[in-house]
mmCIF file of N, CA, C and O and ligand atoms in Angstrom:
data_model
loop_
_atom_site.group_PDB
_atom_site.id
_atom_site.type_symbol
_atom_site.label_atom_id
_atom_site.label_comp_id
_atom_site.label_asym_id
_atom_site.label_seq_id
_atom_site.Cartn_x
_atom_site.Cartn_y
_atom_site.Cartn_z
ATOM 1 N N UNK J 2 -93.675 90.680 64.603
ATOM 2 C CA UNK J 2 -92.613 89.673 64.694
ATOM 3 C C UNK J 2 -92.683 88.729 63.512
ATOM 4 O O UNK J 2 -93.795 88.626 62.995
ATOM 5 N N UNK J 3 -91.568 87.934 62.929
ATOM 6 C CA UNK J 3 -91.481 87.619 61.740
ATOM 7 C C UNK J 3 -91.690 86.005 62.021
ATOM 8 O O UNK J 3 -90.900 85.421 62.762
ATOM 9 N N UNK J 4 -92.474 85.510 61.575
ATOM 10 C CA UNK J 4 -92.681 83.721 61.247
ATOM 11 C C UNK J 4 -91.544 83.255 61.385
ATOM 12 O O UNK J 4 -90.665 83.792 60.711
ATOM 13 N N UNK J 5 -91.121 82.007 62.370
ATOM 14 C CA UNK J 5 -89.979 81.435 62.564
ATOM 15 C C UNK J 5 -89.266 81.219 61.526
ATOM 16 O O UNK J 5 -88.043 81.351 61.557
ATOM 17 N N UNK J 6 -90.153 80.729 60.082
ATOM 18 C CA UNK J 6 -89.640 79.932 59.066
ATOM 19 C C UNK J 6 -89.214 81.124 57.950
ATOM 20 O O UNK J 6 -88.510 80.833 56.982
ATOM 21 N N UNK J 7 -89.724 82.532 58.185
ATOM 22 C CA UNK J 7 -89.267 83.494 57.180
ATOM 23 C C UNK J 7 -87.684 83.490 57.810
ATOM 24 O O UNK J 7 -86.854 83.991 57.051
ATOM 25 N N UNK J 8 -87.335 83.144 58.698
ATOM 26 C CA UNK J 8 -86.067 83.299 59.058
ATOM 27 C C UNK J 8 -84.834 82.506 58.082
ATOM 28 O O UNK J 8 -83.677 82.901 57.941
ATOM 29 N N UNK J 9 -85.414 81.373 57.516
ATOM 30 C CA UNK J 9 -84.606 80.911 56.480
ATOM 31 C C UNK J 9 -84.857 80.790 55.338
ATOM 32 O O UNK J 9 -86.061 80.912 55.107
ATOM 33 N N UNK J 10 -84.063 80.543 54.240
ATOM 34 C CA UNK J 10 -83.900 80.869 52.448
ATOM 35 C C UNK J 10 -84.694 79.719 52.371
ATOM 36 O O UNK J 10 -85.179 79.269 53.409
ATOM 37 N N UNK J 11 -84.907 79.153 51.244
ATOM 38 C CA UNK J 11 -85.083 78.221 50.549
ATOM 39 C C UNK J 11 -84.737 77.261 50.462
ATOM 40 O O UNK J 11 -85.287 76.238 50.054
ATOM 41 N N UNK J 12 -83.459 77.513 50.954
ATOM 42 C CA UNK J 12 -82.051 76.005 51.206
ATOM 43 C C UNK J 12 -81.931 76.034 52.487
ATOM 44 O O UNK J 12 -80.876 75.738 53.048
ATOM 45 N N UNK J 13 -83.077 76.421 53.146
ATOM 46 C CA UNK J 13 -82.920 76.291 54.928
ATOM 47 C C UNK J 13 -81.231 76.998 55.694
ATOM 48 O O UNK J 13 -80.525 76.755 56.673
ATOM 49 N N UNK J 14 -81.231 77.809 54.701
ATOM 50 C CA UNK J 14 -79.943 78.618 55.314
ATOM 51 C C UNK J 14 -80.566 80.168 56.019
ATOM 52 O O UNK J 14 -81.309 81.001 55.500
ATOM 53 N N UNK J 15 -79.894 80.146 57.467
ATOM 54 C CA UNK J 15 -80.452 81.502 58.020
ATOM 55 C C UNK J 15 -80.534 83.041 57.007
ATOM 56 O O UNK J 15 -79.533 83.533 56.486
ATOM 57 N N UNK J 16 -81.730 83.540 56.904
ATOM 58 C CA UNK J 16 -81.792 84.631 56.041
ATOM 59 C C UNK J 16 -81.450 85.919 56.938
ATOM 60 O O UNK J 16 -81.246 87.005 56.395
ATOM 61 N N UNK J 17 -81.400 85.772 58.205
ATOM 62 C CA UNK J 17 -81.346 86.991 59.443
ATOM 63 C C UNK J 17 -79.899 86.547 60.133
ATOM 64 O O UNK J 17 -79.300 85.474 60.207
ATOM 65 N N UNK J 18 -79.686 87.627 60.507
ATOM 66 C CA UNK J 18 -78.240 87.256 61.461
ATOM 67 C C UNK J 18 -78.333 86.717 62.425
ATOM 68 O O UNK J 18 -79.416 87.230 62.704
ATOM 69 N N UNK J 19 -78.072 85.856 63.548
ATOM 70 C CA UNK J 19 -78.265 84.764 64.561
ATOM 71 C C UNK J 19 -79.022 85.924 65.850
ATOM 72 O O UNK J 19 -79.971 85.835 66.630
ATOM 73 N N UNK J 20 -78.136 86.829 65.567
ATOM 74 C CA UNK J 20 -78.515 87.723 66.735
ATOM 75 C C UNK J 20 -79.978 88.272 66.731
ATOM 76 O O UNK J 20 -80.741 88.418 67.686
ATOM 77 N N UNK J 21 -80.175 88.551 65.336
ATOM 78 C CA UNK J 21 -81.897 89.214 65.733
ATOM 79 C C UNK J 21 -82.451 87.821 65.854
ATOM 80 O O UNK J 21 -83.096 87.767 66.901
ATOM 81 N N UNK J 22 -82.461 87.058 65.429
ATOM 82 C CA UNK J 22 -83.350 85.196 65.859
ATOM 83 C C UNK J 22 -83.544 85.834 67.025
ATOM 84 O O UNK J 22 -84.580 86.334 67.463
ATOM 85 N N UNK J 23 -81.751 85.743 67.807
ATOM 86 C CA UNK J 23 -82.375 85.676 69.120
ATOM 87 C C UNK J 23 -82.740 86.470 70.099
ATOM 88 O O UNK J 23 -83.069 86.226 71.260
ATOM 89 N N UNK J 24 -82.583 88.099 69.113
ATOM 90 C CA UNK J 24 -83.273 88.918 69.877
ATOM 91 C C UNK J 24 -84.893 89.053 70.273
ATOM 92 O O UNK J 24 -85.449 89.512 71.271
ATOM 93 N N UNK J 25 -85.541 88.278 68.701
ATOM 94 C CA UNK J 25 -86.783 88.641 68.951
ATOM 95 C C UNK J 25 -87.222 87.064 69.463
ATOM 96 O O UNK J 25 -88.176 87.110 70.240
ATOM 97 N N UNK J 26 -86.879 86.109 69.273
ATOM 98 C CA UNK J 26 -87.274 85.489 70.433
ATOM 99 C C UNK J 26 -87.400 85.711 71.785
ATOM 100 O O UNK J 26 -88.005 85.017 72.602
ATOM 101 N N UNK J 27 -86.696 86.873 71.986
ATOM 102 C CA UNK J 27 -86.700 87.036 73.327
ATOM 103 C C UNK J 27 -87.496 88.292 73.922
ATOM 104 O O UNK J 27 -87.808 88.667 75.052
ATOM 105 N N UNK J 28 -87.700 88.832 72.412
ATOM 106 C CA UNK J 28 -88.377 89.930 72.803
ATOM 107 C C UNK J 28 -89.382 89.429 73.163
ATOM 108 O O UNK J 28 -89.431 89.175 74.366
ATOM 109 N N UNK J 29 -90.115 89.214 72.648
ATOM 110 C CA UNK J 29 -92.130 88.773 72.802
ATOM 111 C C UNK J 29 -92.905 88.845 74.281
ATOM 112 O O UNK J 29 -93.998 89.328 74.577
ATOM 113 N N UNK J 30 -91.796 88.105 75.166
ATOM 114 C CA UNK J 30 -92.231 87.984 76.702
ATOM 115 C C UNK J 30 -91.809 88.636 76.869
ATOM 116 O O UNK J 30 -92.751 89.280 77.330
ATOM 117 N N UNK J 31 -90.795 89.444 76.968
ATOM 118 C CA UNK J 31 -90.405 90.237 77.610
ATOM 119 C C UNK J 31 -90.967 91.592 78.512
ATOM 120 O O UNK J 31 -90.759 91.937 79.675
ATOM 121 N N UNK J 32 -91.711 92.135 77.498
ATOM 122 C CA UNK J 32 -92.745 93.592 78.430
ATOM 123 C C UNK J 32 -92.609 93.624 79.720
ATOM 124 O O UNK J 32 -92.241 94.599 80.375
ATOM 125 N N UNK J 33 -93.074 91.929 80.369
ATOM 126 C CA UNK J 33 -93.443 92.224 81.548
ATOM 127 C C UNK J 33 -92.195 92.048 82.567
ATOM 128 O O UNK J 33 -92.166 92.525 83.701
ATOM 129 N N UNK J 34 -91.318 91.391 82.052
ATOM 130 C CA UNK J 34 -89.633 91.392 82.803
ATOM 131 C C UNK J 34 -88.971 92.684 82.745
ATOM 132 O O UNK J 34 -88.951 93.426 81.763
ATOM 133 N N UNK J 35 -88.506 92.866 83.719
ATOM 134 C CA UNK J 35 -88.050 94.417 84.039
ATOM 135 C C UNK J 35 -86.795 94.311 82.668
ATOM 136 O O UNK J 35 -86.363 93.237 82.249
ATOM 137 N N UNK J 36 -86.553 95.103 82.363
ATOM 138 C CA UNK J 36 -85.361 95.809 81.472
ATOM 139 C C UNK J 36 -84.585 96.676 82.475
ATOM 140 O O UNK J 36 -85.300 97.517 83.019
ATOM 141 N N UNK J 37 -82.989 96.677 82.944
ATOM 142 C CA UNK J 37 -82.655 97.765 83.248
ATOM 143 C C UNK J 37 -82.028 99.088 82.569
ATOM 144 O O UNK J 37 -81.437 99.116 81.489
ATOM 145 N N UNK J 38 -82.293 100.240 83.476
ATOM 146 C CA UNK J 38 -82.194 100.872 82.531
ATOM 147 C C UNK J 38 -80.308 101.429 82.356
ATOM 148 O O UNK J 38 -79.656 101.647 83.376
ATOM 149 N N UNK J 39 -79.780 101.560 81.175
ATOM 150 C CA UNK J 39 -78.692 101.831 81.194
ATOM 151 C C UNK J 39 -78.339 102.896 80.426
ATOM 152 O O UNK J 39 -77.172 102.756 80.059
ATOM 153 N N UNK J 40 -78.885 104.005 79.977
ATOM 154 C CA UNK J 40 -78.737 104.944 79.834
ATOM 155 C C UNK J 40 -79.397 106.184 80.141
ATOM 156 O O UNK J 40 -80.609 106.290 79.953
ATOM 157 N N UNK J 41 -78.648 107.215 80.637
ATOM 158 C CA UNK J 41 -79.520 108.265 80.769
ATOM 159 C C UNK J 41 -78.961 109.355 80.679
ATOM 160 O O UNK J 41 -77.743 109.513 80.760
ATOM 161 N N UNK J 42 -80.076 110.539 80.438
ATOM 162 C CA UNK J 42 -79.457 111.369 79.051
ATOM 163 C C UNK J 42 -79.701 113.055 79.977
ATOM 164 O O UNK J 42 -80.759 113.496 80.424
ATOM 165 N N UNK J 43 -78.492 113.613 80.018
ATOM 166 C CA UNK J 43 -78.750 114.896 81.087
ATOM 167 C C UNK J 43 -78.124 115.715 79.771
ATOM 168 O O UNK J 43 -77.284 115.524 78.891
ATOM 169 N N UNK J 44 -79.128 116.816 80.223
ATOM 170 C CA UNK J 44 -79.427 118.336 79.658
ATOM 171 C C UNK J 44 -78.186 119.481 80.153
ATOM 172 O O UNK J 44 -77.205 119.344 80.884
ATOM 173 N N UNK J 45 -78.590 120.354 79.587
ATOM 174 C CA UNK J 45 -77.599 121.143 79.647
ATOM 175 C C UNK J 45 -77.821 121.990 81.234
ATOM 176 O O UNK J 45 -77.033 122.660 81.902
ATOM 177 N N UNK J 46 -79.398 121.569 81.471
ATOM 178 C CA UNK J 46 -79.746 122.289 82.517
ATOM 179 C C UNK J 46 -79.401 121.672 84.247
ATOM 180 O O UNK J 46 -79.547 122.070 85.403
ATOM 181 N N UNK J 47 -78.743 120.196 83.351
ATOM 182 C CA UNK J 47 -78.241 119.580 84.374
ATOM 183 C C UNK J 47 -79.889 118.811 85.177
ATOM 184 O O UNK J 47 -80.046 118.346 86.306
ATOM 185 N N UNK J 48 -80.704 118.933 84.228
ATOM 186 C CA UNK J 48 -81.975 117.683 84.612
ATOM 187 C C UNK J 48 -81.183 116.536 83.791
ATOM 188 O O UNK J 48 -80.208 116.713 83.061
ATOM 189 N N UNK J 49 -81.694 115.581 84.023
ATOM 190 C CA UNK J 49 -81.981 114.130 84.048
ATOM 191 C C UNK J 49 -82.697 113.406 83.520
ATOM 192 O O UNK J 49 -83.756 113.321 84.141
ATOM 193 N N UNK J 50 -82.651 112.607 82.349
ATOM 194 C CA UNK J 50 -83.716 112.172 81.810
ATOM 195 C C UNK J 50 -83.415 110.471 81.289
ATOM 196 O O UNK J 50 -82.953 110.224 80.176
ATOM 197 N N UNK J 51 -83.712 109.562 82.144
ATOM 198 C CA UNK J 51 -83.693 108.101 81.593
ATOM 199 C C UNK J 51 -84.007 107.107 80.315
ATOM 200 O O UNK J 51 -85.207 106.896 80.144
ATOM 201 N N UNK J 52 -83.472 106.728 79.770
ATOM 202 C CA UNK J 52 -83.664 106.668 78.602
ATOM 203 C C UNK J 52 -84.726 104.964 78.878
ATOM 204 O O UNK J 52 -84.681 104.342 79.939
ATOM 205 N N UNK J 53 -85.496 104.570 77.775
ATOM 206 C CA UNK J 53 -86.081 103.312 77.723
ATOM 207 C C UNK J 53 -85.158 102.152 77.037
ATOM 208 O O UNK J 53 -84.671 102.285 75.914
ATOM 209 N N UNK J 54 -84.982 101.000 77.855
ATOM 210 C CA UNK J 54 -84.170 100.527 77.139
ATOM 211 C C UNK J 54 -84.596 99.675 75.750
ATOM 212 O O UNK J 54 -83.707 99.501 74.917
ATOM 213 N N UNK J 55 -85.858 99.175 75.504
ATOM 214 C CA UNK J 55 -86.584 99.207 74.569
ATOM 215 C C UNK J 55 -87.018 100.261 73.433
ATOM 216 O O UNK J 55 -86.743 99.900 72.289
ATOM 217 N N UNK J 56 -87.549 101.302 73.549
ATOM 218 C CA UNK J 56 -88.038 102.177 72.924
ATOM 219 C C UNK J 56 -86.834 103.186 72.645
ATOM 220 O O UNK J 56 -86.495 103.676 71.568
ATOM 221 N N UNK J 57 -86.319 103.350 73.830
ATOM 222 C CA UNK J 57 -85.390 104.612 73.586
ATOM 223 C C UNK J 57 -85.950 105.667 73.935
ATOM 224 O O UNK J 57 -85.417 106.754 73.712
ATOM 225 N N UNK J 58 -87.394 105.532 74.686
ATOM 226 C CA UNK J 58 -88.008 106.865 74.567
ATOM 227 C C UNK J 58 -87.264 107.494 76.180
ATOM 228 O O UNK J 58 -86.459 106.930 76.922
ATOM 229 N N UNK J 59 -87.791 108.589 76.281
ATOM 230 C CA UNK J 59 -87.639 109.769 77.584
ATOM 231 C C UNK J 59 -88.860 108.928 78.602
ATOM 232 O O UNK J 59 -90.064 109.029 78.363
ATOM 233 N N UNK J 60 -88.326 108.135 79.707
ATOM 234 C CA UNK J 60 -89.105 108.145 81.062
ATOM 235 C C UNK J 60 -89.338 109.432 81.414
ATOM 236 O O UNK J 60 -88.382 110.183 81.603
ATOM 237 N N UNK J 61 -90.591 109.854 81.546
ATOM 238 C CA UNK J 61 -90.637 110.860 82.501
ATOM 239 C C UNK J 61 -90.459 110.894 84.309
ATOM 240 O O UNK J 61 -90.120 111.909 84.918
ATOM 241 N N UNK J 62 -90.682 109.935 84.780
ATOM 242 C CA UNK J 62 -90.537 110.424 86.183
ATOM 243 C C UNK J 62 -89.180 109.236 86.324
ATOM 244 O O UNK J 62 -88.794 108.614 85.335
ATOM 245 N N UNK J 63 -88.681 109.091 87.433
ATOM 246 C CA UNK J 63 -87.646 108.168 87.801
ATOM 247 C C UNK J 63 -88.115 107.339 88.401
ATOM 248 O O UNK J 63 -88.882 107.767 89.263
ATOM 249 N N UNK J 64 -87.987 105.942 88.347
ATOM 250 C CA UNK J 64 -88.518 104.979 89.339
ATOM 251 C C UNK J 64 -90.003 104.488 88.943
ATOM 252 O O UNK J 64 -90.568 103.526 89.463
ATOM 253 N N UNK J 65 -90.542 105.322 87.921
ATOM 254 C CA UNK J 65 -91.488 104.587 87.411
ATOM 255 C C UNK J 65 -91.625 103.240 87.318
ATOM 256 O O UNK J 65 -90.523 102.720 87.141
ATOM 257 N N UNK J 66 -92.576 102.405 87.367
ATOM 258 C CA UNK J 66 -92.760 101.038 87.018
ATOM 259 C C UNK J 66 -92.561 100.623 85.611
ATOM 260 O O UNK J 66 -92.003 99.559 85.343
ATOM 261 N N UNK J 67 -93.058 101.539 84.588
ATOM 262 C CA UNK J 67 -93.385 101.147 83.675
ATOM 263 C C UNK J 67 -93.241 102.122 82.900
ATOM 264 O O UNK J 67 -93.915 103.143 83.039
ATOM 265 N N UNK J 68 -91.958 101.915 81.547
ATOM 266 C CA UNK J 68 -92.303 102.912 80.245
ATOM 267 C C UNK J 68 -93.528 103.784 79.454
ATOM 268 O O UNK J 68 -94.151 103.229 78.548
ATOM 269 N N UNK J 69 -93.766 104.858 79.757
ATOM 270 C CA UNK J 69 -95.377 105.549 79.485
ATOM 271 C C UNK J 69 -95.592 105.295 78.015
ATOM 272 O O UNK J 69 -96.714 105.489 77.547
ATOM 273 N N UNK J 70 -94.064 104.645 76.834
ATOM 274 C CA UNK J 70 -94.703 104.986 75.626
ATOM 275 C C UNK J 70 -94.710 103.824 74.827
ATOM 276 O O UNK J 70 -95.017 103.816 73.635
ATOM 277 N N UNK J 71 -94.247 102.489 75.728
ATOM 278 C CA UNK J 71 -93.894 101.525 75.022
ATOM 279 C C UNK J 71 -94.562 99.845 75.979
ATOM 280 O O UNK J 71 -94.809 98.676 75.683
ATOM 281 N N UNK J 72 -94.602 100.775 77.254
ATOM 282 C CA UNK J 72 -95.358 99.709 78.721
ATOM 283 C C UNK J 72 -93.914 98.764 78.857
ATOM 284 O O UNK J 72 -94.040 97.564 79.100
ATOM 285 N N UNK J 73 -92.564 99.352 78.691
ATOM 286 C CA UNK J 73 -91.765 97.710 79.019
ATOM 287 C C UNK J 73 -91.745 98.349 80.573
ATOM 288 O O UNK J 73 -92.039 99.473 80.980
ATOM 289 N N UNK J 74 -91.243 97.075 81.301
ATOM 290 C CA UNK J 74 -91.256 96.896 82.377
ATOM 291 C C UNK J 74 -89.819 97.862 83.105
ATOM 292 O O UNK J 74 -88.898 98.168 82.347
ATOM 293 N N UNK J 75 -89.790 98.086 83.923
ATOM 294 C CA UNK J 75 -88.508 99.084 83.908
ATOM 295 C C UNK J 75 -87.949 98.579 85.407
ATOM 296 O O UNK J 75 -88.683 98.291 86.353
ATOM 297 N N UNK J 76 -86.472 98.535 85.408
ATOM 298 C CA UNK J 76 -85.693 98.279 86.512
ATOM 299 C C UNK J 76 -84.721 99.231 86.693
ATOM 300 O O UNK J 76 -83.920 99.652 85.859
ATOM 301 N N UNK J 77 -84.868 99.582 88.004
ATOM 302 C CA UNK J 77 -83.828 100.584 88.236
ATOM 303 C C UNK J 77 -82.587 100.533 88.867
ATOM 304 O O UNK J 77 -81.895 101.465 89.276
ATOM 305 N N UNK J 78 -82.267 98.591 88.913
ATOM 306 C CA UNK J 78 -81.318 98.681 89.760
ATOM 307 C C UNK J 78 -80.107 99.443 89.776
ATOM 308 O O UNK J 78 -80.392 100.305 88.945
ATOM 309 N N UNK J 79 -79.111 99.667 90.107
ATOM 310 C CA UNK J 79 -77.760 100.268 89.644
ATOM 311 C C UNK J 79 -78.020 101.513 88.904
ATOM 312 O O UNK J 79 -77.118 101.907 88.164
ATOM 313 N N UNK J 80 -79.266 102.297 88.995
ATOM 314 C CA UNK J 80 -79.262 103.477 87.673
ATOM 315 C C UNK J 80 -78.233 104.214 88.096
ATOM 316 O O UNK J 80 -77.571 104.723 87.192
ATOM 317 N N UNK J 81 -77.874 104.441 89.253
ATOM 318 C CA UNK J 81 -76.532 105.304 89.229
ATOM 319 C C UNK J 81 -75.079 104.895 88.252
ATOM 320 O O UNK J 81 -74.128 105.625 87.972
ATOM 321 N N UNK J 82 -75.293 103.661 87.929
ATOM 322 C CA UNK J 82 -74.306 103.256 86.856
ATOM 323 C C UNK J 82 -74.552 103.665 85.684
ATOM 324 O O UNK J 82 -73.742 103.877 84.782
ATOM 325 N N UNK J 83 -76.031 103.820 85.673
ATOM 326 C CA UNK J 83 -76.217 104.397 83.905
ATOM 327 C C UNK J 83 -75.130 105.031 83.038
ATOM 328 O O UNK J 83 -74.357 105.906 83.428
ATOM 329 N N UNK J 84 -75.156 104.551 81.956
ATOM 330 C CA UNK J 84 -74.228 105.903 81.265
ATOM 331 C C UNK J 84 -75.009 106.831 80.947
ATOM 332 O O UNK J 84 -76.185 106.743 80.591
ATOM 333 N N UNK J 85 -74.207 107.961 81.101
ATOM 334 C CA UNK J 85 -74.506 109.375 81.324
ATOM 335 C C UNK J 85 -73.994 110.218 79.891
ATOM 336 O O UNK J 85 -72.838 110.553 79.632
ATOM 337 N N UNK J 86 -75.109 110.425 79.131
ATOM 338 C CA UNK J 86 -75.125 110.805 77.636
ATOM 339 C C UNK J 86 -75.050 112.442 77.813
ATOM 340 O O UNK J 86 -75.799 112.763 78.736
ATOM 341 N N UNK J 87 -74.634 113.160 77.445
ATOM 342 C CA UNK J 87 -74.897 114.745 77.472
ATOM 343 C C UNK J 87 -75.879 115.273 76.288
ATOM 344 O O UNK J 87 -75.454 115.259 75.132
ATOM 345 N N UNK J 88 -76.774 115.592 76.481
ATOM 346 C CA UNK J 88 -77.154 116.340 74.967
ATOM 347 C C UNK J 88 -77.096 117.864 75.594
ATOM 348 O O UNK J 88 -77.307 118.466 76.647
ATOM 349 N N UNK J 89 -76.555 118.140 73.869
ATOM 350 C CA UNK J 89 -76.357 119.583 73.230
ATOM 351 C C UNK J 89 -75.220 120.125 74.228
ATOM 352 O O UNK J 89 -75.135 121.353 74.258
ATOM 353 N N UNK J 90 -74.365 119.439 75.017
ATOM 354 C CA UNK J 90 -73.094 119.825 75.853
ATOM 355 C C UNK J 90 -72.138 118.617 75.977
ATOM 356 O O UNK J 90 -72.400 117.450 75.685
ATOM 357 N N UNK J 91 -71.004 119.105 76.453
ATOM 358 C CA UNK J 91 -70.138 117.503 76.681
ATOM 359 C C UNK J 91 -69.976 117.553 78.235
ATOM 360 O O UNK J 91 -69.002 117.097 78.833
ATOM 361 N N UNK J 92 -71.007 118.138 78.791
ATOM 362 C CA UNK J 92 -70.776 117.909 80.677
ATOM 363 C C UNK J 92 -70.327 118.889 80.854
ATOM 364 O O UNK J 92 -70.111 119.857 80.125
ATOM 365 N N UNK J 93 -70.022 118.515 82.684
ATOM 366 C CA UNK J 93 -69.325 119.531 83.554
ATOM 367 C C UNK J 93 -68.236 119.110 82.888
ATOM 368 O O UNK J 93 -67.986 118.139 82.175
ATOM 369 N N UNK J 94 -67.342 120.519 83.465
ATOM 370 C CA UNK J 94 -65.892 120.911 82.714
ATOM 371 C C UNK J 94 -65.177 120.293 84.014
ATOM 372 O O UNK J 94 -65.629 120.139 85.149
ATOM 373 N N UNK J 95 -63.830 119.969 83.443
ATOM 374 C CA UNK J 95 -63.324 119.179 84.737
ATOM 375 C C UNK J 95 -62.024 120.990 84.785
ATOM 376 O O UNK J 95 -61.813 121.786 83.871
ATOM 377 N N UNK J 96 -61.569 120.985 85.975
ATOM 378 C CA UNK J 96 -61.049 122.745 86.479
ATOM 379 C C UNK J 96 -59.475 122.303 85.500
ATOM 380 O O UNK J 96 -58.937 123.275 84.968
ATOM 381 N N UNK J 97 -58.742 120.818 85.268
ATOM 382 C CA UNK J 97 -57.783 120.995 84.272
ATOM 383 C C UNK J 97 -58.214 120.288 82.632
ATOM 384 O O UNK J 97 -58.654 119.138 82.623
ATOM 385 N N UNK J 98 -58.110 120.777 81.775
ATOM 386 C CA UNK J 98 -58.717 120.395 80.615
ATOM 387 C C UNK J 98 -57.514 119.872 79.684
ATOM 388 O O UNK J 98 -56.669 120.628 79.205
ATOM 389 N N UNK J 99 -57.550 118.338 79.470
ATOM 390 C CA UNK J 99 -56.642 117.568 78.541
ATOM 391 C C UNK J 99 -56.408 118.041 77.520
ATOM 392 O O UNK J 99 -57.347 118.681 77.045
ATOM 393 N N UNK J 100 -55.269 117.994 76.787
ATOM 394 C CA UNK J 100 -54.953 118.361 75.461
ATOM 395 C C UNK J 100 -56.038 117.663 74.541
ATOM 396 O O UNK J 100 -57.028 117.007 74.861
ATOM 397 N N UNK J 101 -55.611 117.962 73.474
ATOM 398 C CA UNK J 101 -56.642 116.844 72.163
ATOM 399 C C UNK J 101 -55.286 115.488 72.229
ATOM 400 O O UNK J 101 -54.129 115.713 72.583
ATOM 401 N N UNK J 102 -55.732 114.360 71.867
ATOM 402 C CA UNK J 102 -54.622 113.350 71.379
ATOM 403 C C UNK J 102 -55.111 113.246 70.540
ATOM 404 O O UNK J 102 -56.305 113.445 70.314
ATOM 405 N N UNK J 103 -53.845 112.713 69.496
ATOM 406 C CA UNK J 103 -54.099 112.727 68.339
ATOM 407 C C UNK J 103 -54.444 111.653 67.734
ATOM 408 O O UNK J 103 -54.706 111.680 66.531
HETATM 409 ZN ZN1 ZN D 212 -90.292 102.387 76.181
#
């Protein structure tokens, strides 16, 4: 994490965009506050795989407490809301299939 004061120039003008300030201020404590999770990433095989909302890495089990590769804290409220990423497919096929728009 970067020294409060590397955050500004010389002329005390912000050198970082407001948003990382206040992202990583907020990061630091964070680990131990749940993160929920809001993405998760299904296979072609139609498994399931939760994404970290920190790391980005692959949860392995569901409902875990805790990210295996990064330790953030993990919340599962609403995971059925997750968005639902496809890799290497674009999903189930719906039985009528939309034109392209242009
Ligand atoms: Zn993680």
């Amino acid at each position: 994490m970067k020294s409060k004061y590397d955050w500004f120039d010389d002329n005390w003008n912000p050198d970082v965009k407001l948003s990382t300030i206040i992202h990583e201020l907020l990061l630091s404590p964070t680990y131990r506050w749940p993160m929920r999770i809001t993405e998760v990433h299904i296979y072609k095989d139609e498994s399931t795989c939760a994404q970290c909302p920190r790391c980005k890495g692959s949860i392995e089990y569901e409902y875990q407490f805790f990210c295996g590769r990064c330790w953030q804290r993990l919340d599962w409220f609403r995971f059925e809301d997750a968005r639902e990423i496809y890799i290497g497919w674009s999903g189930p096929k719906d039985d009528e299939e939309d034109d392209e728009v242009d």
